[in-house]
């Protein structure tokens, strides 16, 4: 199995590469990543000398490069994206470029090189926002994206499906809920809050803290993707979630308690524009058809995750200081 992973220097992609190299002795992985602010080759320090792993710095929108790389692999697993909602509110253009044009560039290369197997990693945010008592999202939920981030991911999902229907490209899509775990960029809720508290800084809660997300440990997301790539039905979508809906205030309280701190460390700040109220996932299809379900409970996962950020302070301190962008230059002599 030779896989082109896009965006493998980011949070989920780097966990996925580690997972695949641990699980499959005969896998070869080519990681194509532009190393935007979110990309960090230090996430892959553990595998950088593994003979089965290759890193290519480049843009998924670069049609020639993408075509050359796709030629040599049998499967593409596509993570690369602009992924942070708050950034998409400030400037949407890079979201459309990478998430829509970049996905199209990869689809074209997959089609032009003998219809390569293509797995697209997407988000539950494409389905919009739920009320408190609404049923959870499933594969039939109509798309209703409400942020520039989720709108651009919805556009990419539609293109992936269009290449299946129009060109017979062998695709699958997974729409997953909020991930947490090691190597998550400390602009997202959990790593931001844990790293702030380690430094004695307050944590900014948007609005009243009553927005709800479903949380899945990143390793469980990796195992779900692996299952869909190997056993998923071509042309199908699979929703992936952690059965762990929590309000942002509940998450904050769990972190504060685990770190022996109290509500004095909370700072309520202005709400995010267009802040989606609730996401929730119904895992019935992936469980029934592929036998996948989350293996880590939220309580276990968050405890391990807080521990990881306490034990790996250099990793996130280098990001907060900007030093992480030097790592690539040192390791790759550029
Ligand atoms: P991330 O922001 O941590 O990583 C994105 C990676 O993509 C970075 O390494 C970045 O350098 C790379 N990248 C960005 N633009 C690129 C380009 N033009 N060419 C090549 N590489 C580029 O994101 P993440 O949290 O790891 O998310 C990965 C994927 O999973 C995304 O598609 C996201 O939509 C999806 N997803 C994320 C979550 C979550 O909770 N984080 C949940 C569901 C789905
Ligand atoms: P985030 O980690 O950005 O993921 P997403 O917006 O993709 O769900 O945010 C998770 C939730 O936490 C979301 O409801 C916004 C909220 N949030 C805060 O309250 N404060 C913060 O500083 C951040 C980054 C997020």
Tab-separated table of C-alpha atoms and ligand atoms in Angstrom:
chain	number	residue	atom	x	y	z
A	1	UNK	CA	0.000	0.000	0.000
A	2	UNK	CA	1.466	3.345	-1.065
A	3	UNK	CA	-0.502	6.321	0.226
A	4	UNK	CA	-0.311	10.014	-0.571
A	5	UNK	CA	-1.354	11.832	2.604
A	6	UNK	CA	-2.076	15.536	2.186
A	7	UNK	CA	-1.761	17.851	5.175
A	8	UNK	CA	0.167	15.221	7.129
A	9	UNK	CA	2.116	17.809	9.134
A	10	UNK	CA	-1.087	19.047	10.781
A	11	UNK	CA	-2.883	17.711	13.825
A	12	UNK	CA	-4.934	14.793	12.500
A	13	UNK	CA	-2.715	13.999	9.501
A	14	UNK	CA	0.383	13.559	11.676
A	15	UNK	CA	-1.500	11.295	14.094
A	16	UNK	CA	-2.771	9.296	11.090
A	17	UNK	CA	0.740	8.850	9.642
A	18	UNK	CA	2.043	7.618	13.010
A	19	UNK	CA	-0.948	5.279	13.317
A	20	UNK	CA	-0.467	3.807	9.831
A	21	UNK	CA	3.298	3.284	10.189
A	22	UNK	CA	2.740	1.541	13.535
A	23	UNK	CA	-0.025	-0.692	12.183
A	24	UNK	CA	1.198	-1.688	8.693
A	25	UNK	CA	4.819	-2.862	8.226
A	26	UNK	CA	4.479	-2.688	4.425
A	27	UNK	CA	2.895	0.725	4.023
A	28	UNK	CA	4.718	3.584	2.283
A	29	UNK	CA	3.563	7.118	3.006
A	30	UNK	CA	4.257	10.264	1.022
A	31	UNK	CA	3.243	13.342	2.994
A	32	UNK	CA	2.481	16.434	0.885
A	33	UNK	CA	2.188	19.512	3.096
A	34	UNK	CA	2.660	23.204	2.425
A	35	UNK	CA	3.700	23.891	6.043
A	36	UNK	CA	1.315	26.775	6.550
A	37	UNK	CA	1.160	28.194	10.085
A	38	UNK	CA	-0.696	24.961	11.046
A	39	UNK	CA	1.894	22.564	9.625
A	40	UNK	CA	4.715	21.445	11.890
A	41	UNK	CA	7.240	18.779	10.910
A	42	UNK	CA	8.071	18.367	14.605
A	43	UNK	CA	4.742	16.484	14.788
A	44	UNK	CA	6.482	13.756	12.778
A	45	UNK	CA	9.902	13.802	14.454
A	46	UNK	CA	9.139	10.285	15.692
A	47	UNK	CA	8.954	8.882	12.120
A	48	UNK	CA	11.191	11.205	10.110
A	49	UNK	CA	13.947	8.581	9.803
A	50	UNK	CA	11.558	5.764	8.937
A	51	UNK	CA	12.454	4.453	5.454
A	52	UNK	CA	8.749	4.035	4.659
A	53	UNK	CA	8.028	7.757	5.148
A	54	UNK	CA	8.700	10.616	2.680
A	55	UNK	CA	7.997	14.304	3.156
A	56	UNK	CA	7.323	16.706	0.280
A	57	UNK	CA	6.865	20.405	0.989
A	58	UNK	CA	4.333	21.684	-1.515
A	59	UNK	CA	0.875	22.983	-2.277
A	60	UNK	CA	-2.122	20.795	-3.089
A	61	UNK	CA	-3.102	23.531	-5.582
A	62	UNK	CA	0.112	22.905	-7.601
A	63	UNK	CA	-1.314	20.715	-10.404
A	64	UNK	CA	2.046	19.526	-11.792
A	65	UNK	CA	3.470	18.523	-8.427
A	66	UNK	CA	0.241	16.846	-7.390
A	67	UNK	CA	0.055	14.931	-10.674
A	68	UNK	CA	3.651	13.690	-10.295
A	69	UNK	CA	2.993	12.469	-6.754
A	70	UNK	CA	-0.372	10.864	-7.496
A	71	UNK	CA	1.164	8.847	-10.359
A	72	UNK	CA	3.270	6.862	-7.893
A	73	UNK	CA	0.679	5.970	-5.236
A	74	UNK	CA	-2.382	3.754	-5.131
A	75	UNK	CA	-4.425	5.708	-2.563
A	76	UNK	CA	-4.876	9.361	-1.598
A	77	UNK	CA	-6.006	10.303	1.907
A	78	UNK	CA	-6.801	13.991	1.870
A	79	UNK	CA	-6.507	15.992	5.106
A	80	UNK	CA	-4.937	19.267	3.904
A	81	UNK	CA	-7.184	22.219	4.638
A	82	UNK	CA	-7.479	25.552	6.299
A	83	UNK	CA	-9.241	24.313	9.413
A	84	UNK	CA	-9.881	27.071	11.966
A	85	UNK	CA	-13.331	28.696	12.017
A	86	UNK	CA	-12.144	31.945	13.655
A	87	UNK	CA	-9.543	32.464	10.913
A	88	UNK	CA	-12.197	31.853	8.244
A	89	UNK	CA	-14.276	34.645	9.758
A	90	UNK	CA	-11.324	37.050	9.516
A	91	UNK	CA	-10.277	36.053	5.954
A	92	UNK	CA	-12.084	33.448	3.861
A	93	UNK	CA	-10.022	33.480	0.672
A	94	UNK	CA	-7.359	30.937	1.668
A	95	UNK	CA	-10.190	28.633	2.776
A	96	UNK	CA	-11.758	28.625	-0.667
A	97	UNK	CA	-8.373	28.301	-2.338
A	98	UNK	CA	-7.040	25.355	-0.338
A	99	UNK	CA	-10.253	23.585	0.594
A	100	UNK	CA	-12.075	23.905	-2.735
A	101	UNK	CA	-9.424	24.520	-5.438
A	102	UNK	CA	-6.894	22.249	-3.695
A	103	UNK	CA	-9.393	19.395	-3.456
A	104	UNK	CA	-10.316	19.861	-7.122
A	105	UNK	CA	-6.625	19.722	-8.090
A	106	UNK	CA	-6.223	16.411	-6.245
A	107	UNK	CA	-9.401	14.971	-7.784
A	108	UNK	CA	-8.189	15.860	-11.291
A	109	UNK	CA	-4.861	14.141	-10.658
A	110	UNK	CA	-6.611	11.060	-9.257
A	111	UNK	CA	-8.866	10.916	-12.332
A	112	UNK	CA	-6.072	11.497	-14.845
A	113	UNK	CA	-3.897	8.760	-13.359
A	114	UNK	CA	-6.249	5.812	-13.738
A	115	UNK	CA	-8.911	6.729	-11.170
A	116	UNK	CA	-6.909	6.346	-7.970
A	117	UNK	CA	-8.664	5.496	-4.690
A	118	UNK	CA	-9.509	8.774	-2.948
A	119	UNK	CA	-10.557	9.285	0.670
A	120	UNK	CA	-11.694	12.760	1.680
A	121	UNK	CA	-11.517	13.790	5.343
A	122	UNK	CA	-14.334	16.172	6.179
A	123	UNK	CA	-16.230	17.622	9.090
A	124	UNK	CA	-19.659	17.456	10.704
A	125	UNK	CA	-19.778	21.269	10.440
A	126	UNK	CA	-21.043	20.966	6.824
A	127	UNK	CA	-24.439	19.930	8.260
A	128	UNK	CA	-24.953	23.235	10.075
A	129	UNK	CA	-26.123	23.820	13.629
A	130	UNK	CA	-28.531	21.756	15.749
A	131	UNK	CA	-31.010	22.842	18.398
A	132	UNK	CA	-30.747	21.244	21.828
A	133	UNK	CA	-33.354	18.537	21.126
A	134	UNK	CA	-32.739	17.950	17.406
A	135	UNK	CA	-31.661	14.466	16.310
A	136	UNK	CA	-27.913	14.060	15.655
A	137	UNK	CA	-26.457	14.448	12.145
A	138	UNK	CA	-26.364	11.365	9.951
A	139	UNK	CA	-25.363	10.649	6.338
A	140	UNK	CA	-28.767	11.862	5.050
A	141	UNK	CA	-28.754	15.207	6.861
A	142	UNK	CA	-28.981	18.011	4.266
A	143	UNK	CA	-25.922	20.261	3.994
A	144	UNK	CA	-26.354	23.660	5.682
A	145	UNK	CA	-22.880	25.132	6.312
A	146	UNK	CA	-22.861	28.433	8.168
A	147	UNK	CA	-19.200	29.538	8.487
A	148	UNK	CA	-16.785	30.229	5.632
A	149	UNK	CA	-14.789	27.213	6.878
A	150	UNK	CA	-17.733	24.814	6.768
A	151	UNK	CA	-18.980	26.299	3.474
A	152	UNK	CA	-15.593	25.628	1.859
A	153	UNK	CA	-15.511	22.066	3.261
A	154	UNK	CA	-19.067	21.523	1.969
A	155	UNK	CA	-17.911	22.683	-1.467
A	156	UNK	CA	-15.054	20.181	-1.372
A	157	UNK	CA	-17.381	17.336	-0.296
A	158	UNK	CA	-19.709	18.102	-3.223
A	159	UNK	CA	-16.796	18.048	-5.674
A	160	UNK	CA	-15.595	14.691	-4.339
A	161	UNK	CA	-19.070	13.195	-4.803
A	162	UNK	CA	-19.360	14.804	-8.249
A	163	UNK	CA	-16.150	13.038	-9.359
A	164	UNK	CA	-17.659	9.719	-8.234
A	165	UNK	CA	-20.913	10.254	-10.132
A	166	UNK	CA	-19.382	11.888	-13.206
A	167	UNK	CA	-16.055	10.092	-13.617
A	168	UNK	CA	-16.505	6.949	-11.535
A	169	UNK	CA	-13.652	8.000	-9.233
A	170	UNK	CA	-13.489	5.487	-6.335
A	171	UNK	CA	-14.109	7.859	-3.428
A	172	UNK	CA	-15.245	7.737	0.181
A	173	UNK	CA	-15.895	10.646	2.554
A	174	UNK	CA	-15.850	10.759	6.354
A	175	UNK	CA	-17.569	13.603	8.227
A	176	UNK	CA	-16.157	13.684	11.731
A	177	UNK	CA	-16.916	15.649	14.886
A	178	UNK	CA	-14.409	17.713	16.925
A	179	UNK	CA	-11.100	15.913	17.485
A	180	UNK	CA	-8.796	16.294	20.474
A	181	UNK	CA	-5.479	14.716	21.461
A	182	UNK	CA	-1.711	15.170	21.009
A	183	UNK	CA	-0.269	17.636	18.449
A	184	UNK	CA	-3.369	19.850	18.137
A	185	UNK	CA	-2.434	23.424	17.274
A	186	UNK	CA	-2.940	25.569	20.399
A	187	UNK	CA	-5.507	27.860	18.819
A	188	UNK	CA	-8.261	25.248	19.221
A	189	UNK	CA	-10.313	25.041	22.416
A	190	UNK	CA	-8.661	22.182	24.341
A	191	UNK	CA	-4.920	22.788	23.665
A	192	UNK	CA	-5.397	26.566	24.012
A	193	UNK	CA	-7.080	26.215	27.384
A	194	UNK	CA	-4.649	23.604	28.762
A	195	UNK	CA	-1.544	25.521	27.629
A	196	UNK	CA	-2.921	28.839	28.923
A	197	UNK	CA	-3.625	27.314	32.335
A	198	UNK	CA	-0.163	25.749	32.571
A	199	UNK	CA	1.131	29.297	32.113
A	200	UNK	CA	-1.318	30.711	34.680
A	201	UNK	CA	-3.268	32.582	31.980
A	202	UNK	CA	-7.057	32.820	31.859
A	203	UNK	CA	-9.152	30.891	29.341
A	204	UNK	CA	-11.450	32.852	26.977
A	205	UNK	CA	-14.949	31.361	26.726
A	206	UNK	CA	-17.008	32.680	23.825
A	207	UNK	CA	-20.518	33.839	24.817
A	208	UNK	CA	-22.094	31.911	27.679
A	209	UNK	CA	-20.130	28.694	27.094
A	210	UNK	CA	-23.302	26.745	26.316
A	211	UNK	CA	-22.396	25.729	22.745
A	212	UNK	CA	-22.180	21.968	22.352
A	213	UNK	CA	-19.673	19.897	20.385
A	214	UNK	CA	-19.228	16.136	20.077
A	215	UNK	CA	-15.642	15.124	20.883
A	216	UNK	CA	-13.616	12.218	19.473
A	217	UNK	CA	-10.058	11.233	20.374
A	218	UNK	CA	-7.838	11.712	17.314
A	219	UNK	CA	-6.575	8.078	17.379
A	220	UNK	CA	-10.171	6.904	17.088
A	221	UNK	CA	-10.616	9.206	14.099
A	222	UNK	CA	-7.494	7.616	12.553
A	223	UNK	CA	-8.882	4.113	13.080
A	224	UNK	CA	-12.203	5.155	11.522
A	225	UNK	CA	-10.442	6.546	8.429
A	226	UNK	CA	-8.377	3.368	8.148
A	227	UNK	CA	-11.546	1.268	8.341
A	228	UNK	CA	-13.326	3.364	5.691
A	229	UNK	CA	-10.314	3.324	3.341
A	230	UNK	CA	-10.083	-0.487	3.542
A	231	UNK	CA	-13.692	-1.583	3.934
A	232	UNK	CA	-15.880	1.400	3.086
A	233	UNK	CA	-18.272	1.131	0.173
A	234	UNK	CA	-17.099	3.184	-2.816
A	235	UNK	CA	-19.118	6.372	-3.320
A	236	UNK	CA	-20.350	6.412	0.279
A	237	UNK	CA	-20.139	8.851	3.162
A	238	UNK	CA	-19.590	7.823	6.787
A	239	UNK	CA	-20.355	10.018	9.799
A	240	UNK	CA	-17.838	9.576	12.633
A	241	UNK	CA	-18.379	10.764	16.204
A	242	UNK	CA	-17.346	10.127	19.788
A	243	UNK	CA	-20.762	9.806	21.518
A	244	UNK	CA	-19.462	12.586	23.766
A	245	UNK	CA	-21.500	15.768	23.557
A	246	UNK	CA	-20.274	18.390	25.997
A	247	UNK	CA	-20.850	22.143	26.410
A	248	UNK	CA	-17.760	24.317	26.240
A	249	UNK	CA	-18.359	25.129	29.899
A	250	UNK	CA	-18.298	21.404	30.788
A	251	UNK	CA	-15.013	20.975	28.917
A	252	UNK	CA	-13.590	23.993	30.738
A	253	UNK	CA	-14.691	22.660	34.135
A	254	UNK	CA	-13.115	19.247	33.423
A	255	UNK	CA	-9.814	20.904	32.493
A	256	UNK	CA	-9.901	23.294	35.471
A	257	UNK	CA	-10.584	20.440	37.911
A	258	UNK	CA	-7.852	18.247	36.419
A	259	UNK	CA	-5.420	21.136	36.855
A	260	UNK	CA	-6.539	22.026	40.396
A	261	UNK	CA	-7.848	25.427	39.354
A	262	UNK	CA	-11.207	27.157	39.678
A	263	UNK	CA	-13.643	29.459	37.841
A	264	UNK	CA	-11.473	32.500	38.571
A	265	UNK	CA	-9.401	31.404	35.561
A	266	UNK	CA	-12.393	31.863	33.214
A	267	UNK	CA	-12.792	35.005	31.150
A	268	UNK	CA	-16.063	35.395	29.260
A	269	UNK	CA	-15.371	37.131	25.950
A	270	UNK	CA	-17.480	38.273	22.967
A	271	UNK	CA	-19.190	35.443	21.162
A	272	UNK	CA	-17.885	34.146	17.822
A	273	UNK	CA	-19.841	35.576	14.872
A	274	UNK	CA	-22.461	33.090	13.665
A	275	UNK	CA	-21.377	30.647	16.405
A	276	UNK	CA	-22.950	27.225	15.660
A	277	UNK	CA	-24.925	26.079	18.694
A	278	UNK	CA	-24.588	22.311	18.620
A	279	UNK	CA	-23.017	19.484	16.625
A	280	UNK	CA	-23.854	15.818	17.252
A	281	UNK	CA	-23.177	12.634	15.288
A	282	UNK	CA	-25.196	9.475	14.862
A	283	UNK	CA	-22.627	6.655	14.392
A	284	UNK	CA	-25.188	4.000	13.390
A	285	UNK	CA	-23.985	3.498	9.804
A	286	UNK	CA	-20.242	3.120	10.432
A	287	UNK	CA	-20.955	0.848	13.392
A	288	UNK	CA	-23.440	-1.364	11.534
A	289	UNK	CA	-21.574	-1.557	8.212
A	290	UNK	CA	-17.917	-1.419	9.240
A	291	UNK	CA	-18.014	-2.425	12.911
A	292	UNK	CA	-16.246	0.780	13.982
A	293	UNK	CA	-16.922	2.540	17.257
A	294	UNK	CA	-14.841	4.826	19.473
A	295	UNK	CA	-12.487	2.962	21.804
A	296	UNK	CA	-11.535	5.830	24.130
A	297	UNK	CA	-14.108	7.391	26.473
A	298	UNK	CA	-14.020	11.166	26.717
A	299	UNK	CA	-12.983	11.002	30.383
A	300	UNK	CA	-9.984	8.752	29.596
A	301	UNK	CA	-9.058	10.715	26.501
A	302	UNK	CA	-9.149	14.167	28.064
A	303	UNK	CA	-7.092	12.980	31.054
A	304	UNK	CA	-4.434	11.534	28.710
A	305	UNK	CA	-4.523	14.681	26.591
A	306	UNK	CA	-4.038	17.090	29.491
A	307	UNK	CA	-1.144	14.888	30.609
A	308	UNK	CA	0.376	15.005	27.086
A	309	UNK	CA	0.330	18.829	26.980
A	310	UNK	CA	1.893	18.956	30.458
A	311	UNK	CA	4.636	16.519	29.388
A	312	UNK	CA	5.288	18.093	25.975
A	313	UNK	CA	5.579	21.756	26.823
A	314	UNK	CA	8.458	22.350	24.404
A	315	UNK	CA	6.189	21.258	21.559
A	316	UNK	CA	3.518	23.918	22.183
A	317	UNK	CA	5.883	26.551	23.569
A	318	UNK	CA	7.800	26.417	20.260
A	319	UNK	CA	4.515	27.049	18.471
A	320	UNK	CA	3.445	29.912	20.711
A	321	UNK	CA	6.901	31.525	20.296
A	322	UNK	CA	7.097	30.871	16.519
A	323	UNK	CA	10.237	28.713	16.887
A	324	UNK	CA	8.479	25.664	15.355
A	325	UNK	CA	8.802	27.164	11.898
A	326	UNK	CA	12.596	26.918	12.229
A	327	UNK	CA	12.463	23.150	12.827
A	328	UNK	CA	11.885	22.349	9.163
A	329	UNK	CA	14.841	24.496	8.082
A	330	UNK	CA	17.147	22.786	10.588
A	331	UNK	CA	15.977	19.233	9.826
A	332	UNK	CA	15.883	19.617	6.062
A	333	UNK	CA	18.867	21.995	5.719
A	334	UNK	CA	17.082	24.779	3.833
B	1	LIG	P1	-4.652	21.388	10.754
B	1	LIG	O1	-4.998	22.818	10.502
B	1	LIG	O2	-4.027	21.003	12.042
B	1	LIG	O3	-3.674	20.868	9.591
B	1	LIG	C1	-3.847	21.205	8.245
B	1	LIG	C2	-2.571	20.823	7.505
B	1	LIG	O4	-2.779	21.100	6.103
B	1	LIG	C3	-1.346	21.635	7.933
B	1	LIG	O5	-0.240	20.772	8.108
B	1	LIG	C4	-1.114	22.591	6.779
B	1	LIG	O6	0.255	22.942	6.606
B	1	LIG	C5	-1.635	21.771	5.604
B	1	LIG	N1	-2.047	22.609	4.475
B	1	LIG	C6	-2.830	23.708	4.498
B	1	LIG	N2	-2.964	24.225	3.263
B	1	LIG	C7	-2.250	23.410	2.426
B	1	LIG	C8	-2.015	23.405	1.028
B	1	LIG	N3	-2.532	24.366	0.234
B	1	LIG	N4	-1.254	22.428	0.495
B	1	LIG	C9	-0.719	21.462	1.299
B	1	LIG	N5	-0.901	21.430	2.625
B	1	LIG	C10	-1.661	22.389	3.194
B	1	LIG	O7	-6.007	20.578	10.508
B	1	LIG	P2	-6.556	19.264	11.230
B	1	LIG	O8	-7.274	19.664	12.467
B	1	LIG	O9	-5.478	18.262	11.282
B	1	LIG	O10	-7.655	18.809	10.176
B	1	LIG	C11	-7.314	17.936	9.099
B	1	LIG	C12	-8.556	17.687	8.267
B	1	LIG	O11	-9.582	17.111	9.079
B	1	LIG	C13	-9.155	18.952	7.656
B	1	LIG	O12	-9.579	18.650	6.350
B	1	LIG	C14	-10.338	19.266	8.550
B	1	LIG	O13	-11.359	19.924	7.829
B	1	LIG	C15	-10.764	17.876	8.971
B	1	LIG	N6	-11.447	17.772	10.276
B	1	LIG	C16	-10.864	18.327	11.379
B	1	LIG	C17	-11.502	18.186	12.625
B	1	LIG	C18	-10.883	18.733	13.892
B	1	LIG	O14	-11.508	18.686	14.948
B	1	LIG	N7	-9.648	19.237	13.864
B	1	LIG	C19	-12.710	17.492	12.711
B	1	LIG	C20	-13.258	16.943	11.545
B	1	LIG	C21	-12.617	17.081	10.343
B	2	LIG	P1	-12.750	25.159	18.156
B	2	LIG	O1	-11.751	24.343	18.912
B	2	LIG	O2	-12.280	26.383	17.444
B	2	LIG	O3	-13.475	24.152	17.139
B	2	LIG	P2	-14.816	24.392	16.215
B	2	LIG	O4	-15.120	25.830	16.166
B	2	LIG	O5	-14.373	23.853	14.892
B	2	LIG	O6	-15.884	23.571	16.866
B	2	LIG	O7	-13.900	25.598	19.141
B	2	LIG	C1	-14.646	24.618	19.875
B	2	LIG	C2	-15.713	25.371	20.668
B	2	LIG	O8	-15.069	26.184	21.658
B	2	LIG	C3	-16.533	26.333	19.826
B	2	LIG	O9	-17.879	26.332	20.299
B	2	LIG	C4	-15.891	27.686	20.082
B	2	LIG	C5	-15.390	27.559	21.506
B	2	LIG	N1	-14.168	28.327	21.824
B	2	LIG	C6	-14.146	29.189	22.937
B	2	LIG	O10	-15.164	29.337	23.664
B	2	LIG	N2	-13.008	29.871	23.205
B	2	LIG	C7	-11.887	29.758	22.424
B	2	LIG	O11	-10.860	30.436	22.701
B	2	LIG	C8	-11.914	28.860	21.313
B	2	LIG	C9	-10.718	28.698	20.416
B	2	LIG	C10	-13.077	28.162	21.056
